[in-house]
Coordinates of C-alpha atoms in Angstrom, one line a residue:
M1 CA 112.5 93.9 103.2
G2 CA 115.4 93.2 105.5
L3 CA 117.1 89.9 106.4
F4 CA 114.9 89.5 109.6
S5 CA 111.6 90.5 108.0
F6 CA 109.4 87.5 107.7
T7 CA 106.5 88.9 105.6
E8 CA 106.7 89.8 102.0
D9 CA 104.0 91.4 99.8
I10 CA 103.2 90.1 96.3
A11 CA 100.4 90.9 93.9
V12 CA 99.1 88.1 91.7
D13 CA 97.1 88.3 88.4
L14 CA 95.9 84.7 88.4
G15 CA 94.6 84.4 84.8
T16 CA 93.2 81.5 82.8
A17 CA 95.9 82.0 80.2
N18 CA 98.7 83.8 82.0
T19 CA 99.8 84.4 85.6
I20 CA 101.7 87.6 86.4
I21 CA 103.3 88.2 89.8
T22 CA 104.5 91.6 91.0
Y23 CA 107.1 91.9 93.8
K24 CA 108.6 95.1 95.1
G25 CA 106.8 97.0 92.4
K26 CA 108.2 95.0 89.5
M27 CA 106.6 92.3 87.4
V28 CA 109.0 89.4 88.2
V29 CA 106.9 86.5 86.9
D30 CA 104.9 86.4 83.6
Q31 CA 104.2 82.9 82.7
P32 CA 101.4 80.8 81.0
S33 CA 99.0 79.3 83.6
I34 CA 100.0 75.7 82.9
I35 CA 102.0 72.9 84.6
A36 CA 103.2 69.5 83.5
I37 CA 103.1 66.6 86.0
D38 CA 104.3 63.0 86.0
V39 CA 101.0 61.1 86.5
M40 CA 102.9 58.1 87.9
T41 CA 104.5 60.0 90.7
N42 CA 102.5 63.3 90.8
K43 CA 105.8 65.1 90.6
L44 CA 105.8 68.6 89.0
E45 CA 107.9 68.3 85.8
A46 CA 107.5 71.8 84.4
I47 CA 105.7 75.1 84.9
G48 CA 104.8 78.1 82.8
K49 CA 106.6 78.5 79.5
Q50 CA 108.4 75.2 79.8
A51 CA 105.1 73.4 80.3
A52 CA 103.5 75.3 77.5
L53 CA 106.2 74.0 75.1
M54 CA 105.3 70.5 76.2
E55 CA 101.6 70.9 75.5
G56 CA 100.4 68.4 72.9
R57 CA 103.8 66.8 72.8
T58 CA 104.0 64.7 76.0
P59 CA 104.6 61.0 76.5
K60 CA 101.9 59.0 78.2
N61 CA 103.3 59.5 81.7
I62 CA 103.4 63.3 81.5
K63 CA 100.2 65.4 81.5
T64 CA 99.9 69.1 81.0
I65 CA 97.2 70.8 83.1
R66 CA 95.7 74.3 83.0
P67 CA 94.4 74.7 86.5
L68 CA 92.0 77.6 85.8
R69 CA 89.0 77.4 83.5
D70 CA 86.7 80.3 82.8
G71 CA 88.7 82.5 85.1
V72 CA 88.3 80.3 88.2
I73 CA 90.1 77.3 89.7
A74 CA 89.0 74.1 88.1
D75 CA 91.8 71.8 89.5
F76 CA 92.6 72.7 93.1
Q77 CA 95.7 70.5 93.5
A78 CA 97.2 71.7 90.2
A79 CA 96.4 75.3 91.1
E80 CA 98.2 75.0 94.4
L81 CA 101.2 73.4 92.6
M82 CA 101.2 76.2 90.0
I83 CA 100.9 79.1 92.5
R84 CA 103.6 77.7 94.7
G85 CA 105.8 77.1 91.6
M86 CA 105.2 80.6 90.3
I87 CA 106.1 82.1 93.7
D88 CA 109.4 80.0 93.7
L89 CA 110.3 81.8 90.4
I90 CA 110.4 85.1 92.2
P91 CA 114.1 86.2 92.6
H92 CA 114.3 86.4 96.4
S93 CA 117.4 87.4 98.3
R94 CA 119.0 84.8 100.5
R95 CA 117.1 84.1 103.6
I96 CA 117.4 82.0 106.7
V97 CA 113.6 81.7 107.1
T98 CA 111.1 81.3 104.3
P99 CA 108.9 84.4 104.6
S100 CA 105.1 84.3 104.9
L101 CA 103.3 86.2 102.2
R102 CA 100.7 89.0 102.1
M103 CA 98.9 88.6 98.8
V104 CA 96.5 90.5 96.6
V105 CA 94.9 88.2 94.0
G106 CA 92.6 89.2 91.1
I107 CA 89.3 87.3 90.7
P108 CA 86.4 87.6 88.3
S109 CA 83.7 90.0 89.5
G110 CA 81.1 87.2 89.0
A111 CA 83.0 84.6 91.1
T112 CA 80.9 82.7 93.5
E113 CA 81.7 82.2 97.2
V114 CA 82.9 78.7 96.4
E115 CA 85.2 79.9 93.6
M116 CA 86.6 82.7 95.9
R117 CA 87.2 80.2 98.6
A118 CA 89.2 78.0 96.1
V119 CA 91.4 80.9 95.3
R120 CA 91.9 81.8 98.9
D121 CA 92.7 78.2 99.9
S122 CA 95.1 77.6 97.1
S123 CA 96.9 80.9 97.9
E124 CA 97.1 80.1 101.6
H125 CA 98.5 76.6 100.9
A126 CA 101.1 78.2 98.7
G127 CA 102.3 80.4 101.6
G128 CA 99.8 83.2 101.8
R129 CA 99.4 84.4 105.4
E130 CA 97.0 87.3 104.5
V131 CA 95.1 86.9 101.2
Y132 CA 93.1 89.8 99.7
L133 CA 90.9 89.4 96.7
I134 CA 90.2 92.2 94.2
P135 CA 87.6 92.1 91.4
E136 CA 89.5 92.0 88.1
P137 CA 87.7 95.0 86.5
M138 CA 88.6 97.1 89.5
A139 CA 92.2 96.0 89.1
A140 CA 92.1 96.8 85.4
A141 CA 90.7 100.3 86.1
L142 CA 93.5 100.9 88.5
G143 CA 96.0 99.5 86.0
I144 CA 94.7 101.7 83.2
G145 CA 95.2 104.8 85.5
L146 CA 91.6 105.7 86.2
D147 CA 90.7 107.6 89.4
I148 CA 88.2 105.0 90.6
E149 CA 87.3 107.0 93.8
K150 CA 85.9 110.1 92.0
P151 CA 82.2 110.6 91.8
E152 CA 82.4 109.9 88.1
G153 CA 81.5 106.9 85.9
N154 CA 84.1 104.9 84.2
M155 CA 83.6 101.6 82.3
V156 CA 86.1 98.9 81.8
V157 CA 85.8 95.8 79.6
D158 CA 88.5 93.3 80.5
I159 CA 88.7 90.5 78.0
G160 CA 90.9 87.8 79.5
G161 CA 91.4 84.2 78.7
G162 CA 88.4 82.6 80.4
T163 CA 86.0 85.5 81.1
T164 CA 85.2 89.0 80.0
E165 CA 84.6 91.3 83.0
I166 CA 82.5 94.4 82.3
A167 CA 82.1 97.0 85.1
V168 CA 80.9 100.5 85.5
I169 CA 82.9 102.0 88.4
S170 CA 82.2 105.1 90.6
L171 CA 83.2 106.2 94.1
G172 CA 85.5 103.2 94.6
G173 CA 82.8 100.7 93.9
I174 CA 81.2 98.7 91.1
V175 CA 77.8 100.2 90.1
A176 CA 76.9 97.8 87.3
D177 CA 78.7 94.7 86.1
K178 CA 78.5 91.6 83.9
S179 CA 80.8 88.6 83.8
I180 CA 80.5 86.5 80.7
R181 CA 82.5 83.3 80.0
V182 CA 83.2 84.3 76.4
A183 CA 86.8 85.6 76.0
G184 CA 90.2 84.6 74.5
N185 CA 89.7 80.8 75.0
A186 CA 86.3 81.0 73.2
F187 CA 88.0 82.8 70.3
T188 CA 90.6 80.0 70.1
D189 CA 87.9 77.4 70.1
D190 CA 86.0 79.3 67.4
I191 CA 89.2 79.2 65.2
L192 CA 89.8 75.5 65.9
E193 CA 86.2 74.6 64.9
Y194 CA 86.3 76.9 61.8
M195 CA 89.5 75.5 60.4
F196 CA 88.2 71.9 61.0
R197 CA 84.8 72.6 59.4
Q198 CA 85.8 75.1 56.6
H199 CA 89.2 73.8 55.5
N200 CA 89.1 70.1 56.8
L201 CA 92.3 71.1 58.7
K202 CA 93.2 69.6 62.1
I203 CA 95.3 72.0 64.2
G204 CA 96.1 72.2 67.9
E205 CA 95.5 75.0 70.3
P206 CA 99.0 76.6 70.0
T207 CA 98.4 77.0 66.3
A208 CA 95.0 78.5 66.8
E209 CA 96.5 80.9 69.3
I210 CA 99.0 82.0 66.6
I211 CA 96.2 82.6 64.1
K212 CA 94.3 84.6 66.7
K213 CA 97.3 86.8 67.6
T214 CA 98.4 87.3 64.0
V215 CA 95.2 87.7 62.0
G216 CA 92.5 87.8 64.7
A217 CA 90.0 90.5 63.7
A218 CA 86.6 91.9 64.8
L219 CA 85.8 93.6 61.4
P220 CA 86.0 92.2 57.9
D221 CA 87.3 95.5 56.5
L222 CA 90.2 97.0 58.4
G223 CA 91.5 99.2 55.5
D224 CA 95.2 100.2 56.0
E225 CA 95.4 98.4 59.4
A226 CA 94.8 95.0 57.8
P227 CA 97.3 92.3 58.8
E228 CA 98.8 90.1 56.1
D229 CA 97.5 86.6 55.5
I230 CA 99.4 83.7 57.1
S231 CA 100.0 80.1 56.1
V232 CA 98.8 77.4 58.5
Q233 CA 100.0 73.8 58.4
G234 CA 98.2 70.8 59.7
S235 CA 96.7 67.4 58.7
N236 CA 93.7 66.9 56.5
R237 CA 90.9 65.5 58.7
I238 CA 89.7 63.1 55.9
T239 CA 93.0 61.8 54.4
S240 CA 95.4 62.6 57.3
L241 CA 97.9 63.9 54.7
P242 CA 99.7 67.2 55.5
M243 CA 98.3 70.4 54.0
T244 CA 98.9 74.1 54.1
V245 CA 96.1 76.7 54.1
P246 CA 96.3 80.5 53.7
V247 CA 94.2 82.3 56.3
S248 CA 93.1 85.9 56.1
Y249 CA 91.8 88.3 58.8
Q250 CA 88.5 88.5 56.9
E251 CA 87.9 84.7 57.6
I252 CA 88.8 85.0 61.2
A253 CA 86.5 88.1 61.6
H254 CA 83.7 85.9 60.2
C255 CA 84.4 83.0 62.5
L256 CA 84.6 85.1 65.6
D257 CA 81.4 87.1 64.9
K258 CA 79.1 84.9 67.0
S259 CA 81.3 85.3 70.1
L260 CA 81.7 89.0 69.6
V261 CA 77.9 89.4 69.3
K262 CA 77.7 87.8 72.8
L263 CA 80.2 90.3 74.1
E264 CA 78.2 93.2 72.6
S265 CA 75.0 91.9 74.3
A266 CA 76.8 91.7 77.7
I267 CA 78.2 95.3 77.3
M268 CA 74.7 96.5 76.3
A269 CA 73.2 94.8 79.3
A270 CA 75.7 96.6 81.6
L271 CA 75.0 99.9 79.9
E272 CA 71.2 99.3 80.5
D273 CA 71.9 98.9 84.2
T274 CA 73.9 102.1 84.4
P275 CA 72.2 105.1 86.1
P276 CA 71.6 108.0 83.8
E277 CA 74.2 110.4 85.4
L278 CA 76.9 107.8 85.1
Y279 CA 75.8 106.9 81.5
S280 CA 76.4 110.6 80.6
D281 CA 79.9 110.3 82.1
L282 CA 80.6 107.2 79.9
M283 CA 79.6 109.2 76.8
Q284 CA 82.1 111.8 77.8
N285 CA 84.9 109.5 79.0
G286 CA 84.5 106.6 76.7
V287 CA 85.0 102.9 77.6
W288 CA 88.4 101.2 78.2
L289 CA 89.3 97.8 76.8
S290 CA 91.9 95.7 78.6
G291 CA 93.1 92.1 78.6
G292 CA 94.5 90.1 75.7
G293 CA 91.3 90.1 73.8
A294 CA 91.5 93.9 73.4
L295 CA 94.3 93.3 70.9
L296 CA 92.0 91.8 68.3
H297 CA 92.3 94.0 65.2
G298 CA 89.4 96.5 64.9
L299 CA 87.7 95.5 68.1
A300 CA 87.5 99.0 69.6
R301 CA 86.2 100.3 66.3
R302 CA 83.5 97.6 66.1
F303 CA 82.3 98.3 69.6
S304 CA 82.3 102.1 69.0
E305 CA 80.2 101.8 65.9
K306 CA 77.8 99.4 67.6
M307 CA 77.4 101.3 70.9
Q308 CA 77.8 104.9 69.7
I309 CA 80.3 105.4 72.6
Q310 CA 84.0 105.7 72.1
F311 CA 86.0 102.5 73.0
K312 CA 89.7 102.8 73.7
V313 CA 92.4 100.1 74.1
S314 CA 94.4 100.7 77.2
E315 CA 98.2 100.9 77.1
D316 CA 99.7 97.4 77.4
P317 CA 96.3 95.8 77.9
L318 CA 97.7 92.4 78.7
R319 CA 99.2 93.7 82.0
A320 CA 96.5 96.2 83.1
V321 CA 95.1 93.8 85.8
A322 CA 98.6 93.0 87.0
R323 CA 99.4 96.7 87.3
G324 CA 96.2 97.2 89.2
T325 CA 96.7 94.4 91.7
C326 CA 100.1 95.9 92.4
Q327 CA 98.5 99.3 93.1
A328 CA 95.9 97.7 95.4
L329 CA 98.7 95.9 97.2
N330 CA 100.3 99.3 97.9
N331 CA 97.0 100.7 99.2
I332 CA 95.5 97.8 101.1
D333 CA 94.3 100.1 103.9
R334 CA 92.8 102.6 101.6
F335 CA 90.6 100.6 99.2
R336 CA 87.5 99.3 100.9
F337 CA 86.6 96.9 98.1
L338 CA 89.5 94.6 98.9
Q339 CA 88.2 91.5 100.5
K340 CA 90.4 90.0 103.2
Q341 CA 89.9 86.2 103.2

């Protein structure tokens, strides 16, 4: 955009765990969806990675807030502060006038009217002049590189932080979909509860996240792909003394099993709603996994064995939705599923 252009286009993957902003075709912001504020003055103290480092370590006057829960805005004021702060991180050129923004924002496919309005209002208050909303599974499909406008069935399972979005897509629309609030955060909670109950070990969410990313698994037997055990430090919940516990991927596969069974049920429900012709397409094309949850060791294999359909992990699954929102931004007039708010 030139010096005298007052509108700029940005694409926003507004996730429960991370927010990614694309500007001029490049991902320029990739930060945890968290802020830290001073509760005495309501002043923004930190955002993104800086705020994440403060989580669980703040004095009484500083509070860390994750504005999104289960994929939707839970704290409107904090969400507005976070979106505005993330936009300020974009490396703009020097300008005389602050530009207004045309924004494409990803939302869960199961978002209610109230939840969509919250995203729209937060985006507008943060500087959005035109705000378009795109269902996250559609964005994920675009980001994976699928031709969503063909008369052919494609299925995407996007396992984010707060929600898992499941959609069968054909002719530029969603034919069957399920949105379930079981995803990365639920896996983290499962690990916290398991370590507390099984090992009498008190750990925080950041440590549980490390466990999930390092030895998180969907199958108890990964063969040659098995990750090595890790050592986890925390306090004994009975004595409060420090302790170190070795954790294996087999343990984590066991503790995540209940949540993974819920995901399997949701995928099966979406498959049951799929018309026969599109179902046959899925048998040919397979099913694509995206989102951070897709990185669980052995997840694609578990689903493939359960559903008898090939499941594949997309390239760079963490950023599939972000890539798709960027493509939607570049084709606003072409894609009819974009909802202008």
